Structures are given as C-alpha cells and as structure tokens.
PDB file of C-alpha atoms in Angstrom:
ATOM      1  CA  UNK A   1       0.000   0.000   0.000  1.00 42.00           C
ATOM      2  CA  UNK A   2       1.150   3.870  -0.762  1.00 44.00           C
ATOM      3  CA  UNK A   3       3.060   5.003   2.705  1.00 51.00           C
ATOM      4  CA  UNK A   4       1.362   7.454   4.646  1.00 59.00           C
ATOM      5  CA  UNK A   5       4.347   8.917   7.027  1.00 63.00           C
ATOM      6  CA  UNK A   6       3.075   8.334  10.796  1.00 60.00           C
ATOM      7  CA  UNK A   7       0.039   6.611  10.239  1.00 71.00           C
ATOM      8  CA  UNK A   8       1.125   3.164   8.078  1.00 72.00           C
ATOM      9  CA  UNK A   9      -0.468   1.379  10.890  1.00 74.00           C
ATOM     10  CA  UNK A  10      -3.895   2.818  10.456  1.00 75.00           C
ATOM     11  CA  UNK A  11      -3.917   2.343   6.486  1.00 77.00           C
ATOM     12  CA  UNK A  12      -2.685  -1.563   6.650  1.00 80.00           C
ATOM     13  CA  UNK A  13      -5.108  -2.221   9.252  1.00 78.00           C
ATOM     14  CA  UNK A  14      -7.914  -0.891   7.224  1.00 77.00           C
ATOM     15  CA  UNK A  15      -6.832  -3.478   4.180  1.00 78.00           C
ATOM     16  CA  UNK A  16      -6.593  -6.173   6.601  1.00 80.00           C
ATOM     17  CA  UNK A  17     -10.229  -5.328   7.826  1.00 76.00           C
ATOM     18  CA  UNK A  18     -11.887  -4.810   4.468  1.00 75.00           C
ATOM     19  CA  UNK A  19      -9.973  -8.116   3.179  1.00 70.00           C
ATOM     20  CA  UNK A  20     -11.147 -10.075   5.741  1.00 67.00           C
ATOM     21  CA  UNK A  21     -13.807 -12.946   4.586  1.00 58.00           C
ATOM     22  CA  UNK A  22     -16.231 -11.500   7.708  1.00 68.00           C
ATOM     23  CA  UNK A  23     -18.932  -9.851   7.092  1.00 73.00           C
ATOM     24  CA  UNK A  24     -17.903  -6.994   9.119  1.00 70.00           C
ATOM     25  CA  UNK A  25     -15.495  -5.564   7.363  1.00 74.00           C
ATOM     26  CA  UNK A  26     -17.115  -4.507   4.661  1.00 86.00           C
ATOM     27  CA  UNK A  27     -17.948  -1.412   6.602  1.00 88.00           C
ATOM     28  CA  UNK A  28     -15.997   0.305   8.858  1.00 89.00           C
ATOM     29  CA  UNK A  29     -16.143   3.623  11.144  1.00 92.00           C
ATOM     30  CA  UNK A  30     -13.485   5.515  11.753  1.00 91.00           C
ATOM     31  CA  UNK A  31     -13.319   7.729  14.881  1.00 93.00           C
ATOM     32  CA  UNK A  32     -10.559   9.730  16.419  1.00 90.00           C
ATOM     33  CA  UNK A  33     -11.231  13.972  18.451  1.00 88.00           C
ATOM     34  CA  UNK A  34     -11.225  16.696  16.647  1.00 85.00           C
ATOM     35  CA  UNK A  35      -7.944  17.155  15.363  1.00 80.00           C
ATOM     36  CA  UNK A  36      -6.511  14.074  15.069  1.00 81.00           C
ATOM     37  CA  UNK A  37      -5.986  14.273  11.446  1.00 80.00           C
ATOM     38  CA  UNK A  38      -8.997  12.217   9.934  1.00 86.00           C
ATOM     39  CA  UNK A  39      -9.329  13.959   6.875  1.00 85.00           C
ATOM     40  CA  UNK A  40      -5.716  13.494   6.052  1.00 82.00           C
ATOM     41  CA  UNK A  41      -5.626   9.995   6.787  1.00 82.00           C
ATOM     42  CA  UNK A  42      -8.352   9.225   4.261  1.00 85.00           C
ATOM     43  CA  UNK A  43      -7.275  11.717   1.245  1.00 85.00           C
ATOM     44  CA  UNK A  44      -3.220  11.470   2.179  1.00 80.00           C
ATOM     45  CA  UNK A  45      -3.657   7.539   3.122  1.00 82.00           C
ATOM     46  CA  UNK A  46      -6.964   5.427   2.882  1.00 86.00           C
ATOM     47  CA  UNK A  47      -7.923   6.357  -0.125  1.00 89.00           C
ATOM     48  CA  UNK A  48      -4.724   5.521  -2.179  1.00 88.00           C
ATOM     49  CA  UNK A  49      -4.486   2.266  -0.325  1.00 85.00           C
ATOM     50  CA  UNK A  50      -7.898   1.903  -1.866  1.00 89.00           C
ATOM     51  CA  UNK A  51      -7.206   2.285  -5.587  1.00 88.00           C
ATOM     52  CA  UNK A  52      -4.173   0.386  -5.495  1.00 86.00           C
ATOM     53  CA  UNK A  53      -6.344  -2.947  -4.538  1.00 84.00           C
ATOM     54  CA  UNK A  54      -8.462  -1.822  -6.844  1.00 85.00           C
ATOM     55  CA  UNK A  55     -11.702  -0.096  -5.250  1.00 88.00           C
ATOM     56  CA  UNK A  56     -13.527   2.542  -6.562  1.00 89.00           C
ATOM     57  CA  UNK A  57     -13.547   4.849  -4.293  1.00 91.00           C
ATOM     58  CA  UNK A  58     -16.620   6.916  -4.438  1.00 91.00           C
ATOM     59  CA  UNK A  59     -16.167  10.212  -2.098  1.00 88.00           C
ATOM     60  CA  UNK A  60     -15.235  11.369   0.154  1.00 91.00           C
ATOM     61  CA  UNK A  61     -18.682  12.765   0.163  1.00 91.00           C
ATOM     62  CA  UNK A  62     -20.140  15.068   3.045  1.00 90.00           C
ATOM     63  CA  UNK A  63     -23.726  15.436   4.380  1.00 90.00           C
ATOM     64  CA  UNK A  64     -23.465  18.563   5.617  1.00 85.00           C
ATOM     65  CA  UNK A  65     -23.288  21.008   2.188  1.00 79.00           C
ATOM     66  CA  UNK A  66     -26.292  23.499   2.000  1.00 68.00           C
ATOM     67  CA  UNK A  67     -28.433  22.148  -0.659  1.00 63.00           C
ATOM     68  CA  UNK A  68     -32.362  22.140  -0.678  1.00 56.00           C
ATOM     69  CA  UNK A  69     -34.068  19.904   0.568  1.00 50.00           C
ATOM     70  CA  UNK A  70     -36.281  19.076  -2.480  1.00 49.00           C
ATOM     71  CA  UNK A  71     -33.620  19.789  -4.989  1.00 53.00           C
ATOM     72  CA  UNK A  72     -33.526  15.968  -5.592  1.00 55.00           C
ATOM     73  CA  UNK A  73     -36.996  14.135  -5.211  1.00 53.00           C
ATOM     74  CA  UNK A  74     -37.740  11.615  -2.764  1.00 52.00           C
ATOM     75  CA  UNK A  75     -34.497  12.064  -0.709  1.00 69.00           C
ATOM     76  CA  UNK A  76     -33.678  13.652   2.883  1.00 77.00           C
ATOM     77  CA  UNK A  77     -31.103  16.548   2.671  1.00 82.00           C
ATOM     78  CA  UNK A  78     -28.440  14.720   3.854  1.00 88.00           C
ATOM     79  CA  UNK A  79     -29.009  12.584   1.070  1.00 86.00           C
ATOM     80  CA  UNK A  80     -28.879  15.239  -1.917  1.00 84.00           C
ATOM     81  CA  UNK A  81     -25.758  16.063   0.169  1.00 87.00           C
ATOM     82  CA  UNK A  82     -24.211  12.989  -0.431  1.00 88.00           C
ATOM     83  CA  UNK A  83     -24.970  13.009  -4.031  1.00 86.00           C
ATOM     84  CA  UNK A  84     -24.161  17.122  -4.846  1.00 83.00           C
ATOM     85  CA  UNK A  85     -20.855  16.094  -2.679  1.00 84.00           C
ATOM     86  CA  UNK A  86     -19.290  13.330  -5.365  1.00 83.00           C
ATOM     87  CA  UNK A  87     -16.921  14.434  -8.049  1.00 75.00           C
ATOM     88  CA  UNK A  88     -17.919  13.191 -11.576  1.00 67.00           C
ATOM     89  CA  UNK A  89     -21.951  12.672 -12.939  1.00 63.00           C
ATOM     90  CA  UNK A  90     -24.709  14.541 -11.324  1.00 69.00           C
ATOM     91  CA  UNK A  91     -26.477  11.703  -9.715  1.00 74.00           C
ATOM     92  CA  UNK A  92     -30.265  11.914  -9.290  1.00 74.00           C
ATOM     93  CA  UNK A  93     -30.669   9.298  -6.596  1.00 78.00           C
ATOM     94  CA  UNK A  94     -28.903   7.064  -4.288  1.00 81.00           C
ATOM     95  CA  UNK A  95     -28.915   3.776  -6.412  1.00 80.00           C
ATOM     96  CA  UNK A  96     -27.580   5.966  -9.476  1.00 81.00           C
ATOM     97  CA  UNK A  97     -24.192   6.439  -7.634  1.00 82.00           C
ATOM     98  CA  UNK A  98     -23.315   2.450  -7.470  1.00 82.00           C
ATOM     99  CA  UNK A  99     -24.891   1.102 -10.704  1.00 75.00           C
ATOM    100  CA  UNK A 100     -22.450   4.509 -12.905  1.00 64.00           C
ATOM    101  CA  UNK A 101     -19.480   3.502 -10.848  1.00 61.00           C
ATOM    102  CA  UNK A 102     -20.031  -0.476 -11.125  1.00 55.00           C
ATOM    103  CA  UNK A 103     -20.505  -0.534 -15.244  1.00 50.00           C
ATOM    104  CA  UNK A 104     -16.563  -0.112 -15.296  1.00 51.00           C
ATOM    105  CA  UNK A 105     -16.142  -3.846 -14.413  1.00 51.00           C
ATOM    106  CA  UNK A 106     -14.985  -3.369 -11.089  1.00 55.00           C
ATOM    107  CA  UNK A 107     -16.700  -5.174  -9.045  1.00 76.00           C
ATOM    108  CA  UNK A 108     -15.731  -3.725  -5.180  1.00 86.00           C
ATOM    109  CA  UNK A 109     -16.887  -0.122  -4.810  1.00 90.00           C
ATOM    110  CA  UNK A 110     -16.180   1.724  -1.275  1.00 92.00           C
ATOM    111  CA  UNK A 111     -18.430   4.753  -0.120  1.00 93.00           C
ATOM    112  CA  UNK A 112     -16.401   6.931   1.974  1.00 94.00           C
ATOM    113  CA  UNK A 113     -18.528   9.636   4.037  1.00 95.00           C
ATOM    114  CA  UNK A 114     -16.226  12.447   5.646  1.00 94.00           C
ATOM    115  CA  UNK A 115     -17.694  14.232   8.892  1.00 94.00           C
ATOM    116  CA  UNK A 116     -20.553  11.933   9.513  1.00 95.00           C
ATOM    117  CA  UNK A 117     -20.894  13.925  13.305  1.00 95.00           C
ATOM    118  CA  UNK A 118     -22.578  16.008  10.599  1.00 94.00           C
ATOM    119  CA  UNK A 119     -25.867  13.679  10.647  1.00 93.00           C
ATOM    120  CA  UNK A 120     -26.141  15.147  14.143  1.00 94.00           C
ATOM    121  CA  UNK A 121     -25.353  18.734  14.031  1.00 92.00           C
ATOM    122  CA  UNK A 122     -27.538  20.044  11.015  1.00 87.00           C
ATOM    123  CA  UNK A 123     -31.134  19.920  12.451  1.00 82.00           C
ATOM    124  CA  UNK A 124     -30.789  18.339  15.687  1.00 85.00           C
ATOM    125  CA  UNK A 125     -34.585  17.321  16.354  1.00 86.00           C
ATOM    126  CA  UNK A 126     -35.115  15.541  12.791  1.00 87.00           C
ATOM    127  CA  UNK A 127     -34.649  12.263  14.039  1.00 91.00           C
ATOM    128  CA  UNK A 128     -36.993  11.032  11.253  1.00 90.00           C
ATOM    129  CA  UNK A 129     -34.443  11.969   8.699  1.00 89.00           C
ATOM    130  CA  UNK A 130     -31.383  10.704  10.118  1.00 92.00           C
ATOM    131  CA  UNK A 131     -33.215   7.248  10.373  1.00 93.00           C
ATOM    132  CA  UNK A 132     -34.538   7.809   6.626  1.00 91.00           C
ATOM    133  CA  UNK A 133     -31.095   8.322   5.415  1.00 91.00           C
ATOM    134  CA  UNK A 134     -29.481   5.407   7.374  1.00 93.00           C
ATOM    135  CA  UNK A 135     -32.242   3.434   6.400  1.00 93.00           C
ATOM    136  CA  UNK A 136     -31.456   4.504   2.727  1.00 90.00           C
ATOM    137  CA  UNK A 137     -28.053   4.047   2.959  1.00 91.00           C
ATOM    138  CA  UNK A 138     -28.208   0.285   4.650  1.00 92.00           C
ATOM    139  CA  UNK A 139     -30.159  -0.707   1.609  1.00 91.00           C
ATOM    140  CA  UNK A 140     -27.553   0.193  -0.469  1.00 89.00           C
ATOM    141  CA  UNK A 141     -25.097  -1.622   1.179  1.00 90.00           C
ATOM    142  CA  UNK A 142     -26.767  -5.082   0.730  1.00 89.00           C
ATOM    143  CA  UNK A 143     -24.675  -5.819  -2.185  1.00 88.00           C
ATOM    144  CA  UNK A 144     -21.655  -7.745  -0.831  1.00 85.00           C
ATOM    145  CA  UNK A 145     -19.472  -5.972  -3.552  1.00 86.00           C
ATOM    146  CA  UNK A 146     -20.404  -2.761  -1.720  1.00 90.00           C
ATOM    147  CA  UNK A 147     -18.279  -1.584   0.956  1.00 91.00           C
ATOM    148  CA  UNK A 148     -18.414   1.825   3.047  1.00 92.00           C
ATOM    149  CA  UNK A 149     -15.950   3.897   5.533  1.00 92.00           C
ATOM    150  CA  UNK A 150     -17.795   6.351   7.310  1.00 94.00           C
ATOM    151  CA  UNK A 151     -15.290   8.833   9.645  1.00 95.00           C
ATOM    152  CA  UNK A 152     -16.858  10.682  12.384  1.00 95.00           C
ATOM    153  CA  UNK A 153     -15.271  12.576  15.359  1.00 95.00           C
ATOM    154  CA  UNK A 154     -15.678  10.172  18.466  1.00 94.00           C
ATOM    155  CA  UNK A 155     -17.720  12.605  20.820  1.00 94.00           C
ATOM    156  CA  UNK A 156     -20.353  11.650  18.499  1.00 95.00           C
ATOM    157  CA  UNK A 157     -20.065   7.810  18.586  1.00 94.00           C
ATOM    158  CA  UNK A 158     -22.946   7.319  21.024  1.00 94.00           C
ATOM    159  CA  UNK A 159     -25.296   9.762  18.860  1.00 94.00           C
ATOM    160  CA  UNK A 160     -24.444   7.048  15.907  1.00 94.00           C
ATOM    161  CA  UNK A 161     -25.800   3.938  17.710  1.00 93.00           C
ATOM    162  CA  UNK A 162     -29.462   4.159  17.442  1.00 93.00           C
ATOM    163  CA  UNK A 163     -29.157   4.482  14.050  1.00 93.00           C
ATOM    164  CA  UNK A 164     -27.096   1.712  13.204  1.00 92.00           C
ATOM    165  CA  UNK A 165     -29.307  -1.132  13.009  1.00 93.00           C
ATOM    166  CA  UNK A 166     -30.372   0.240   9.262  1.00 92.00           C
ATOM    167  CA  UNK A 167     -27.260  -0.895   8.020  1.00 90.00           C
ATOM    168  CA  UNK A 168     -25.966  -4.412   7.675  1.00 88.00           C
ATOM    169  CA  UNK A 169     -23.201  -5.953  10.695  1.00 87.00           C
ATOM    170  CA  UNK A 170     -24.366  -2.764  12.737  1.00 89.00           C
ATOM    171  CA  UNK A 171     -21.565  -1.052  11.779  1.00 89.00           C
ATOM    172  CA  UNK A 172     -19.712  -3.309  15.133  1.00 87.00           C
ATOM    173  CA  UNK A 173     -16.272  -2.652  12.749  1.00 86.00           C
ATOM    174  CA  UNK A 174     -14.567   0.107  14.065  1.00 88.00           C
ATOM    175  CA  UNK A 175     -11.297   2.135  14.252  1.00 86.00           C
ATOM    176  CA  UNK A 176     -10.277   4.683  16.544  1.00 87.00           C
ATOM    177  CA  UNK A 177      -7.505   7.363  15.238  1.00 85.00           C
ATOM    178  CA  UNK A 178      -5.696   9.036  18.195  1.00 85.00           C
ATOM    179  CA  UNK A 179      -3.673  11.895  18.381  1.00 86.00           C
ATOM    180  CA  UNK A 180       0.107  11.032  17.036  1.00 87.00           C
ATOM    181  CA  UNK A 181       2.717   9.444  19.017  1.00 87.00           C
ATOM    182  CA  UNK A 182       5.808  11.349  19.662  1.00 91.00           C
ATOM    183  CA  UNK A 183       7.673   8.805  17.241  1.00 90.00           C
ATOM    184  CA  UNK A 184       4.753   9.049  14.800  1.00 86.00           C
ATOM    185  CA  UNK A 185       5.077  13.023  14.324  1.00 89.00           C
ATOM    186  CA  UNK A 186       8.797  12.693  13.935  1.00 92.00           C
ATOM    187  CA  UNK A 187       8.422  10.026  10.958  1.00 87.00           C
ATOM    188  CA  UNK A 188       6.013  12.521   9.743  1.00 85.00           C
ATOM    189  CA  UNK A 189       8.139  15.253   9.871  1.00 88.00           C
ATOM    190  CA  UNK A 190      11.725  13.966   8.594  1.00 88.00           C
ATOM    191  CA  UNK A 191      10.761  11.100   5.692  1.00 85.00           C
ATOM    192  CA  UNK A 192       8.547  13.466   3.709  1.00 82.00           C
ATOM    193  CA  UNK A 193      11.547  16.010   3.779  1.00 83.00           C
ATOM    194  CA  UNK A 194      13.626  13.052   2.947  1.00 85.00           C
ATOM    195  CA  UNK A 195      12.161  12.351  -0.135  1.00 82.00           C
ATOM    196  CA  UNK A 196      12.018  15.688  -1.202  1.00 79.00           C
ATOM    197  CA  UNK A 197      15.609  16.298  -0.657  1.00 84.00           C
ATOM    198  CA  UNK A 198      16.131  18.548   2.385  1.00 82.00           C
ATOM    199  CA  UNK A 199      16.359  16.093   5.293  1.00 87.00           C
ATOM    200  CA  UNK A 200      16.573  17.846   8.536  1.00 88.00           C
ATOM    201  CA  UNK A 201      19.900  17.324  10.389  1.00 90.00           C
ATOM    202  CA  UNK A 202      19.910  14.917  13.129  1.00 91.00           C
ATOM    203  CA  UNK A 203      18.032  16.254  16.202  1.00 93.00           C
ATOM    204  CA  UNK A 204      16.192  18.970  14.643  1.00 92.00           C
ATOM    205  CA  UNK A 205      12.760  16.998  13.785  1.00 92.00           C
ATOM    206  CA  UNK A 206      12.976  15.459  17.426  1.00 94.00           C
ATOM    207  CA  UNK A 207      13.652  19.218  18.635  1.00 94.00           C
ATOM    208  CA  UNK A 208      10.332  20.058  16.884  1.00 93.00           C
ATOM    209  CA  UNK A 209       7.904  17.657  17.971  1.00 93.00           C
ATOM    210  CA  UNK A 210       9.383  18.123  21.381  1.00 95.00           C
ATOM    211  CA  UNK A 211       7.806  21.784  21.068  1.00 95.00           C
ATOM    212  CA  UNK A 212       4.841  21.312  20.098  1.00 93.00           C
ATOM    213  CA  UNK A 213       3.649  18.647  22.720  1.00 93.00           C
ATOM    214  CA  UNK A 214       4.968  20.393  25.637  1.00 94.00           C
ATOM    215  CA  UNK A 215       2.578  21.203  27.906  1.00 92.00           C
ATOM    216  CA  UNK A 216       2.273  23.321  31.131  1.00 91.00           C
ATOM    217  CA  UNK A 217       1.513  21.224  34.140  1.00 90.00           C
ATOM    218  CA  UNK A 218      -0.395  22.203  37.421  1.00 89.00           C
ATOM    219  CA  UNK A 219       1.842  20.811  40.463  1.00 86.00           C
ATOM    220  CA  UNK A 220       1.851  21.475  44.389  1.00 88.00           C
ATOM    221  CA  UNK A 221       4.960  23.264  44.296  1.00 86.00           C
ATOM    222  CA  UNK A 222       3.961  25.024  41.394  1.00 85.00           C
ATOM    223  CA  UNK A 223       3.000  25.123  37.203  1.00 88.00           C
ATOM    224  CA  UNK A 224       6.146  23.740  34.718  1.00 90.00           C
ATOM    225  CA  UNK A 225       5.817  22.272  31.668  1.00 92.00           C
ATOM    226  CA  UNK A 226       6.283  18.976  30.536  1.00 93.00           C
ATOM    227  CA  UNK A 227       6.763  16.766  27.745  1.00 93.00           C
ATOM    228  CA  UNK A 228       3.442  15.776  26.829  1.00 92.00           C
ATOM    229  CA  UNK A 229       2.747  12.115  25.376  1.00 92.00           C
ATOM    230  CA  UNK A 230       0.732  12.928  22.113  1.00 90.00           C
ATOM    231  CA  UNK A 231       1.069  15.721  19.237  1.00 89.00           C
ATOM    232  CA  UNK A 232      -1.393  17.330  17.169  1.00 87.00           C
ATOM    233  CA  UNK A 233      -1.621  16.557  13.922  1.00 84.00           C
ATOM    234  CA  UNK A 234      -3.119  19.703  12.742  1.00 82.00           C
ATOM    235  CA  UNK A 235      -0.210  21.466  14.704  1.00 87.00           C
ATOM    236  CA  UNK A 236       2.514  19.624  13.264  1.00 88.00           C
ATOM    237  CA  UNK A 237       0.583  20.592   9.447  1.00 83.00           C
ATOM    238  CA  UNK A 238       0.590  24.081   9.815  1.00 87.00           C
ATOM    239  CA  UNK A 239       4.169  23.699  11.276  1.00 89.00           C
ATOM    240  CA  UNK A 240       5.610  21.685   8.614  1.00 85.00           C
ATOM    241  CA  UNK A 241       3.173  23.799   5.646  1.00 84.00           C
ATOM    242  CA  UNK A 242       5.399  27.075   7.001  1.00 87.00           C
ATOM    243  CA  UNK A 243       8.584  25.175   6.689  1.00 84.00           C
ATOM    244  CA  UNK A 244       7.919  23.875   3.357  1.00 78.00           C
ATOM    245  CA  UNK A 245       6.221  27.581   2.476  1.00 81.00           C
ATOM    246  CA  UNK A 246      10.134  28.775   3.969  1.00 77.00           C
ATOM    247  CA  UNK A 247      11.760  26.293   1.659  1.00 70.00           C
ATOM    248  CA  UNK A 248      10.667  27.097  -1.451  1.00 69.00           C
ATOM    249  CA  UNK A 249      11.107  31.036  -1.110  1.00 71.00           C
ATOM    250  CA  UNK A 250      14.623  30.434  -0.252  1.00 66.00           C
ATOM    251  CA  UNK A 251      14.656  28.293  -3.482  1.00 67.00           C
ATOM    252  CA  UNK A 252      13.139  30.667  -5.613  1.00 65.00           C
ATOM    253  CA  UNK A 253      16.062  33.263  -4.733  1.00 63.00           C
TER     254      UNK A 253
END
C-alpha cells in the first residue's frame, strides 16, 4: 500500500479489515477527536491504499453542504448532500451512484462519508431523517461488492448507535484514530523532507515535535511544563506547511 508517514499502521489495518472474509469488514467507522488528522488519513492515506487494490472509491462525500431539501426528489437533505458532494456525474438518486461507478467492471466499490458527526449537528430534532437516510443508505449496502468507511469525530459515537441497526453488521467494525505518538510526528516530519531532498539534520525533527507537545503542568509546588505524550496533527501541518512555504522562497532566490 502507498506510505502514509506516521500513520502506516492505520492504512494496513484498514486493508486487513476490508480483506477479511467477515462480514464486518465490509464497513468500517473511523473515529478519532477533533484534530486528530482524519481527513488526512483518508485523502493522504486510505484512499490511495484503496485504488491500489483496486476499489472505486466513491467520495469522500459530506452530508453537511447546503443544498435544498427538495432539490432531488424523494431524498432527505443529507441525502442530496451525499450526491451534490461526489466528483464526476450529477447523480439523481442514491442507487444511481453504485450502478455509474459499477458498469466499469470493477466489481468492489467503497463509499467513503467524511464528517458523519454532521448527521447530528444540522437539524438536531429531525430524528426522522437521520433514520430515513441510514435506512437509505443500509439498503444500499446489501450488495456484498459494496463496501463503506464512514469517519466521524468520536464525541459523536454514542449519537451514531441508534441508528445503526439500518445498516448491515451494525456497523460493530470500528477504528479509533488518536492523536500522534511522539515517534509518529517525527516520521512525519523527517521522511517526507527526505524524499524531497532537504532532510533535517539529526536532532532537529525530534527538537520540533518536542515543542509542540509540551505542555504546562499544574503541580503542588507550582505550574512547569512537561513533555506531553501525544502531538497534534493539525499542529505539526501548519508547522511543517510554514517550513515547506520557507523552503521554497529560499529556493526561488
């Protein structure tokens, strides 16, 4: 599978799950807090691993866009969501999406669904539509050729649970995405700069993500900081995007 610096673990234990004979694994959520990089691992990681066993990946699609509710008929909003959300065809309804992306010949298609805390946020009190659109989304996944990844922040795990008996295995396959390891962020830091050609000299990367998960400590005899035991991964990207930003003006020069 295509390397994805710091979090190699994550993407070879999604192939192992979704290769797996069980049932299960045909659809898996993805949880982590805010901001420990769950966007990034699907674009920068899951979904490469994807095409390279040869998925098609449909998505990552959103429910949350602002589209009317009746813009598409017969669908919930965060169904015309999903649909207005996916690159390529204009798709009038939900079966439309797997039948244009099966007649390729491939015959394993993955739905990936970014945000899915999303299902709870927009309109709180329409618990009618949320079931609707699990409902709808559980009948397209009957097809054993159909698989689905649906990423959600993990505050909103027990919000997802009444739901999930719409959709087949009860979505019991999960994976949680924590906040990187201290020897995580400082693979993520040095390989990619690596293979670009500007490796950092030895102690510099460590100095780095030694910053940024220090923390400041409340003891008796008083506050000091610490060395924290996880790092940000939306830290470490706007750290790393300045470098890189640095880099390339002192190349253009």
């Amino acid at each position: 599978a295509p390397d994805f610096f710091g979090r190699a673990a994550l993407v070879e234990g999604l192939l192992t799950r979704m290769s797996d004979s069980d049932e299960a694994g045909r659809f898996l959520v993805i949880s982590g807090p805010s901001g420990s990089g769950k966007s990034s691992a699907v674009y920068a990681g899951l979904i490469p691993a994807l095409n390279e066993f040869g998925f098609v990946v449909l998505g990552p699609t959103r429910l949350g866009l602002d589209v009317l509710a009746g813009k598409v008929r017969g669908t919930t909003r965060f169904e015309n969501s999903l649909l207005a959300s996916l690159p390529g065809a204009s798709y009038t309804h939900f079966p439309d999406v797997f039948r244009a992306s099966g007649s390729g010949g491939s015959t394993e298609q993955c739905l990936i669904i970014d945000a899915l805390e999303e299902l709870f946020t927009i309109d709180p009190g329409d618990r009618a539509a949320k079931a609707d659109f699990m409902e709808r989304l559980g009948q397209q996944l009957e097809d054993r050729s159909r698989f689905a990844l649906l990423v959600i922040r993990e505050d909103f795990l027990a919000s997802l649970d009444p739901y999930t008996e719409h959709v087949p295995t009860e979505l019991l396959s999960r994976m949680r995405l924590d906040l990187l390891t201290p020897h995580a962020a400082v693979e993520a830091v040095r390989r990619p700069a690596a293979s670009a050609g500007w490796p950092f000299e030895k102690g510099v990367a460590e100095a780095l993500v030694d910053d940024l998960r220090t923390v400041r400590v409340n003891r008796p005899d008083g506050d000091r900081e610490e060395l924290g035991p996880v790092v940000e991964p939306v830290q470490l990207q706007v750290v790393c995007r300045q470098l890189w930003a640095g880099l390339n003006e002192a190349k253009a020069r």
